[in-house]
Short mmCIF file of C-alpha atoms in Angstrom, two decimals:
data_model
loop_
_atom_site.label_atom_id
_atom_site.label_comp_id
_atom_site.label_asym_id
_atom_site.label_seq_id
_atom_site.Cartn_x
_atom_site.Cartn_y
_atom_site.Cartn_z
CA UNK A 1 46.99 -14.47 -13.41
CA UNK A 2 49.97 -15.83 -11.57
CA UNK A 3 48.70 -19.41 -11.33
CA UNK A 4 51.12 -20.86 -13.86
CA UNK A 5 51.95 -24.41 -12.98
CA UNK A 6 48.35 -25.18 -12.18
CA UNK A 7 47.19 -27.32 -9.30
CA UNK A 8 50.65 -28.80 -8.73
CA UNK A 9 51.93 -25.40 -7.56
CA UNK A 10 48.85 -24.46 -5.59
CA UNK A 11 50.76 -24.15 -2.29
CA UNK A 12 53.25 -21.73 -3.84
CA UNK A 13 50.45 -19.54 -5.20
CA UNK A 14 47.88 -20.04 -2.44
CA UNK A 15 46.79 -16.40 -2.51
CA UNK A 16 45.86 -16.56 -6.19
CA UNK A 17 44.04 -19.85 -5.78
CA UNK A 18 42.15 -18.40 -2.83
CA UNK A 19 40.96 -15.49 -4.98
CA UNK A 20 39.96 -17.80 -7.82
CA UNK A 21 37.96 -20.06 -5.51
CA UNK A 22 36.38 -16.99 -3.90
CA UNK A 23 35.08 -15.65 -7.22
CA UNK A 24 34.23 -19.03 -8.76
CA UNK A 25 32.25 -20.26 -5.75
CA UNK A 26 29.96 -17.20 -5.73
CA UNK A 27 29.43 -17.36 -9.49
CA UNK A 28 28.72 -21.11 -9.58
CA UNK A 29 26.52 -21.03 -6.48
CA UNK A 30 24.17 -18.42 -7.88
CA UNK A 31 24.33 -19.99 -11.35
CA UNK A 32 23.02 -23.22 -9.86
CA UNK A 33 20.24 -21.37 -8.05
CA UNK A 34 19.44 -19.42 -11.25
CA UNK A 35 19.68 -16.13 -9.37
CA UNK A 36 22.67 -14.20 -10.72
CA UNK A 37 21.25 -10.80 -9.80
CA UNK A 38 23.86 -8.03 -9.47
CA UNK A 39 23.57 -7.63 -5.68
CA UNK A 40 23.96 -11.38 -5.22
CA UNK A 41 27.20 -11.76 -7.16
CA UNK A 42 28.69 -8.41 -6.12
CA UNK A 43 31.09 -10.03 -3.57
CA UNK A 44 32.97 -11.80 -6.37
CA UNK A 45 34.20 -8.59 -7.97
CA UNK A 46 36.81 -7.57 -5.35
CA UNK A 47 38.55 -10.91 -5.93
CA UNK A 48 38.41 -10.48 -9.69
CA UNK A 49 39.73 -6.92 -9.39
CA UNK A 50 42.74 -8.10 -7.36
CA UNK A 51 43.43 -10.92 -9.82
CA UNK A 52 43.16 -8.52 -12.75
CA UNK A 53 45.51 -6.05 -11.07
CA UNK A 54 48.07 -8.77 -10.39
CA UNK A 55 47.88 -9.94 -13.99
CA UNK A 56 48.30 -6.40 -15.28
CA UNK A 57 51.25 -5.73 -12.99
CA UNK A 58 53.00 -8.87 -14.22
CA UNK A 59 52.35 -8.12 -17.88
CA UNK A 60 53.69 -4.57 -17.58
CA UNK A 61 56.75 -5.73 -15.63
CA UNK A 62 57.59 -8.33 -18.29
CA UNK A 63 56.78 -6.02 -21.19
CA UNK A 64 54.35 -8.48 -22.77
CA UNK A 65 52.80 -6.08 -25.26
CA UNK A 66 51.08 -8.88 -27.16
CA UNK A 67 48.84 -9.65 -24.17
CA UNK A 68 48.04 -5.99 -23.75
CA UNK A 69 47.02 -5.79 -27.39
CA UNK A 70 44.78 -8.81 -26.99
CA UNK A 71 43.22 -7.15 -23.96
CA UNK A 72 42.72 -3.96 -25.99
CA UNK A 73 41.03 -5.92 -28.78
CA UNK A 74 38.74 -7.55 -26.20
CA UNK A 75 37.93 -4.21 -24.63
CA UNK A 76 37.19 -2.68 -28.03
CA UNK A 77 34.93 -5.60 -28.96
CA UNK A 78 33.10 -5.41 -25.64
CA UNK A 79 32.66 -1.65 -25.93
CA UNK A 80 31.44 -2.03 -29.50
CA UNK A 81 28.80 -4.59 -28.52
CA UNK A 82 27.58 -2.47 -25.59
CA UNK A 83 27.60 0.67 -27.70
CA UNK A 84 25.63 -0.92 -30.52
CA UNK A 85 23.13 -2.36 -28.03
CA UNK A 86 22.62 1.08 -26.51
CA UNK A 87 22.32 2.56 -30.01
CA UNK A 88 19.64 0.01 -30.90
CA UNK A 89 17.67 1.03 -27.80
CA UNK A 90 17.95 4.69 -28.77
CA UNK A 91 16.58 4.01 -32.24
CA UNK A 92 13.94 1.49 -31.13
CA UNK A 93 13.10 1.91 -27.43
CA UNK A 94 10.23 -0.52 -27.91
CA UNK A 95 12.77 -3.36 -27.89
CA UNK A 96 12.55 -3.20 -24.10
CA UNK A 97 9.38 -3.53 -22.08
CA UNK A 98 10.02 -0.33 -20.16
CA UNK A 99 10.27 1.87 -23.25
CA UNK A 100 9.15 5.03 -21.43
CA UNK A 101 12.18 4.79 -19.17
CA UNK A 102 14.49 4.51 -22.18
CA UNK A 103 12.93 7.52 -23.84
CA UNK A 104 13.53 9.62 -20.74
CA UNK A 105 17.14 8.40 -20.53
CA UNK A 106 17.87 8.94 -24.23
CA UNK A 107 20.44 11.68 -23.59
CA UNK A 108 22.37 9.41 -21.23
CA UNK A 109 22.22 6.59 -23.75
CA UNK A 110 23.63 8.79 -26.50
CA UNK A 111 26.48 9.87 -24.21
CA UNK A 112 27.08 6.27 -23.19
CA UNK A 113 27.34 5.13 -26.81
CA UNK A 114 29.77 7.97 -27.60
CA UNK A 115 32.00 7.27 -24.60
CA UNK A 116 32.14 3.52 -25.15
CA UNK A 117 32.91 3.70 -28.85
CA UNK A 118 35.41 6.55 -28.47
CA UNK A 119 37.11 4.95 -25.46
CA UNK A 120 37.37 1.53 -27.06
CA UNK A 121 38.77 2.97 -30.29
CA UNK A 122 41.28 5.18 -28.45
CA UNK A 123 42.48 2.33 -26.24
CA UNK A 124 43.02 0.03 -29.22
CA UNK A 125 44.77 2.70 -31.28
CA UNK A 126 47.17 3.58 -28.48
CA UNK A 127 48.02 -0.07 -27.84
CA UNK A 128 48.73 -0.69 -31.52
CA UNK A 129 51.08 2.31 -31.49
CA UNK A 130 53.00 0.82 -28.58
CA UNK A 131 51.72 3.24 -25.94
CA UNK A 132 50.70 0.60 -23.43
CA UNK A 133 50.17 2.77 -20.38
CA UNK A 134 48.22 5.38 -22.35
CA UNK A 135 46.01 2.63 -23.77
CA UNK A 136 45.27 1.32 -20.29
CA UNK A 137 44.45 4.81 -19.09
CA UNK A 138 42.06 5.23 -22.01
CA UNK A 139 40.28 2.04 -21.00
CA UNK A 140 40.02 3.09 -17.38
CA UNK A 141 38.94 6.62 -18.29
CA UNK A 142 36.18 5.47 -20.63
CA UNK A 143 34.77 3.11 -18.02
CA UNK A 144 34.83 5.81 -15.35
CA UNK A 145 33.03 8.17 -17.72
CA UNK A 146 30.47 5.47 -18.54
CA UNK A 147 29.78 4.86 -14.86
CA UNK A 148 29.32 8.59 -14.25
CA UNK A 149 26.83 8.77 -17.12
CA UNK A 150 24.89 5.83 -15.69
CA UNK A 151 24.95 7.47 -12.25
CA UNK A 152 23.55 10.67 -13.77
CA UNK A 153 20.47 8.68 -14.81
CA UNK A 154 19.80 7.54 -11.24
CA UNK A 155 16.88 9.95 -10.83
CA UNK A 156 15.21 8.39 -13.87
CA UNK A 157 15.95 4.83 -12.78
CA UNK A 158 14.49 5.51 -9.34
CA UNK A 159 11.14 6.17 -10.98
CA UNK A 160 10.73 2.39 -11.09
CA UNK A 161 9.72 2.50 -7.43
CA UNK A 162 6.16 1.69 -6.38
CA UNK A 163 6.45 3.48 -3.05
CA UNK A 164 3.89 6.21 -3.71
CA UNK A 165 1.18 3.84 -4.94
CA UNK A 166 2.01 1.45 -2.09
CA UNK A 167 1.34 4.25 0.39
CA UNK A 168 -2.05 4.90 -1.23
CA UNK A 169 -2.88 1.21 -0.99
CA UNK A 170 -1.91 1.11 2.69
CA UNK A 171 -4.15 4.08 3.42
CA UNK A 172 -7.20 2.79 1.54
CA UNK A 173 -7.10 -1.02 1.69
CA UNK A 174 -8.92 -2.88 4.44
CA UNK A 175 -7.31 -5.84 6.21
CA UNK A 176 -7.75 -9.09 4.33
CA UNK A 177 -8.36 -7.54 0.91
CA UNK A 178 -6.45 -9.27 -1.86
CA UNK A 179 -3.86 -7.45 -3.95
CA UNK A 180 -2.30 -8.90 -7.10
CA UNK A 181 0.55 -7.84 -9.33
CA UNK A 182 -0.31 -8.35 -12.96
CA UNK A 183 2.53 -9.81 -15.08
CA UNK A 184 5.13 -8.29 -12.76
CA UNK A 185 6.35 -8.34 -9.19
CA UNK A 186 7.18 -5.00 -7.58
CA UNK A 187 9.42 -6.19 -4.75
CA UNK A 188 9.39 -2.85 -2.96
CA UNK A 189 5.57 -2.85 -2.84
CA UNK A 190 5.70 -5.75 -0.39
CA UNK A 191 8.21 -3.89 1.75
CA UNK A 192 6.29 -0.61 1.87
CA UNK A 193 2.88 -2.19 2.48
CA UNK A 194 3.91 -5.07 4.74
CA UNK A 195 1.28 -7.17 2.94
CA UNK A 196 1.65 -10.38 0.92
CA UNK A 197 0.73 -10.09 -2.75
CA UNK A 198 -0.43 -12.52 -5.40
CA UNK A 199 0.89 -12.80 -8.94
CA UNK A 200 -1.15 -13.01 -12.13
CA UNK A 201 0.47 -14.73 -15.12
CA UNK A 202 3.91 -14.12 -13.67
CA UNK A 203 6.33 -16.58 -12.19
CA UNK A 204 9.29 -14.32 -11.50
CA UNK A 205 12.13 -16.19 -9.76
CA UNK A 206 10.00 -17.56 -6.95
CA UNK A 207 9.77 -21.08 -8.31
CA UNK A 208 6.33 -21.51 -6.79
CA UNK A 209 5.48 -24.25 -9.29
CA UNK A 210 7.85 -26.47 -7.33
CA UNK A 211 6.27 -25.62 -3.97
CA UNK A 212 2.91 -27.31 -3.27
CA UNK A 213 2.19 -24.94 -0.39
CA UNK A 214 2.57 -21.95 -2.71
CA UNK A 215 0.46 -23.59 -5.40
CA UNK A 216 -2.37 -24.15 -2.94
CA UNK A 217 -2.22 -20.66 -1.43
CA UNK A 218 -4.42 -19.11 -4.12
CA UNK A 219 -1.98 -16.24 -4.56
CA UNK A 220 -0.55 -17.39 -7.91
CA UNK A 221 -3.28 -17.26 -10.51
CA UNK A 222 -3.88 -16.77 -14.21
CA UNK A 223 -5.89 -14.09 -16.00
CA UNK A 224 -9.07 -16.19 -16.09
CA UNK A 225 -9.00 -16.61 -12.31
CA UNK A 226 -8.41 -12.88 -11.88
CA UNK A 227 -11.52 -12.20 -13.97
CA UNK A 228 -13.54 -14.53 -11.77
CA UNK A 229 -12.40 -12.85 -8.56
CA UNK A 230 -12.79 -9.39 -10.10
CA UNK A 231 -16.47 -10.09 -10.77
CA UNK A 232 -17.09 -11.16 -7.16
CA UNK A 233 -18.34 -9.09 -4.25
CA UNK A 234 -15.00 -8.87 -2.44
CA UNK A 235 -12.72 -5.95 -3.17
CA UNK A 236 -9.68 -6.87 -5.25
CA UNK A 237 -6.65 -4.68 -5.94
CA UNK A 238 -4.29 -4.93 -8.90
CA UNK A 239 -0.92 -3.30 -9.48
CA UNK A 240 0.29 -3.33 -13.08
CA UNK A 241 2.85 -1.60 -15.21
CA UNK A 242 1.23 1.00 -17.40
CA UNK A 243 2.16 -0.94 -20.54
CA UNK A 244 0.58 -4.15 -19.20
CA UNK A 245 -2.46 -2.43 -17.69
CA UNK A 246 -3.79 -1.56 -21.14
CA UNK A 247 -5.08 -5.11 -21.62
CA UNK A 248 -7.00 -4.98 -18.36
CA UNK A 249 -8.48 -1.54 -18.92
CA UNK A 250 -9.48 -2.22 -22.53
CA UNK A 251 -11.53 -5.28 -21.55
CA UNK A 252 -15.20 -4.16 -21.86
CA UNK A 253 -16.32 -6.97 -19.55
CA UNK A 254 -14.34 -5.50 -16.66
CA UNK A 255 -15.17 -2.54 -14.48
CA UNK A 256 -12.25 -0.87 -12.83
CA UNK A 257 -11.51 2.14 -10.69
CA UNK A 258 -8.11 3.77 -11.01
CA UNK A 259 -7.02 4.50 -7.45
CA UNK A 260 -3.43 5.70 -7.89
CA UNK A 261 -0.71 6.00 -10.50
CA UNK A 262 2.90 7.03 -10.88
CA UNK A 263 5.20 7.15 -13.87
CA UNK A 264 5.51 3.37 -13.98
CA UNK A 265 2.50 1.74 -12.31
CA UNK A 266 -1.28 1.84 -12.11
CA UNK A 267 -3.07 0.75 -8.94
CA UNK A 268 -6.73 -0.02 -9.52
CA UNK A 269 -9.58 -1.93 -7.98
CA UNK A 270 -12.94 -3.45 -8.84
CA UNK A 271 -14.56 -1.10 -6.33
CA UNK A 272 -14.17 2.66 -5.74
#
């Protein structure tokens, strides 16, 4: 990556060291906080892209075909792993919790598997035949095609939103009524309703077990406590994924009223 000579030559290659520190700091910071969500670590990728481009420029200028072949092997292996993972989800969508979403996106998954396996194979074949630039173009082309396929599934992915059921809750819920998310946390529900929510049997990334104020708030409960509150006189609301809601609705000791639903969530209450 242009940092040969290591720390001793850091002043000569200050730009490369700056980019390395840029990417490493973001990665390590969010690793320590256990929150490496894509939007959080997104700022590290421009630095990595520049470093990768500089490395590639140097390798091509020096004609180091061996490194390009190693990169092609790595790309093929990575594409193979991703392709096989996508293939496994096509065959057994139940491997993921949100199986309904995978079933709807099956066409995109099939295309994704085809593009990744074909692109990885083509890139490796071209590199082994000494066509370095063509191999690199095959890699870039397959990734661009994969991203376009993923983008084409955006309408399906957006069905994860709880906006419509949140709007129903806002219209029907009285001030002070409790609402819980069962074994999930729909972040956008909080935004659309402007109301705090409780969690049932779900920790998420909030780390509330380390916060005594959160523990004492009564908003983080287990299933037994939900049953107790559900049987009370106060109105209680619950949002649950359809797959998780089955346990609640199949419990003969519970009465429930389905208030709203979309393709992902049920919103129900102990009162009509």
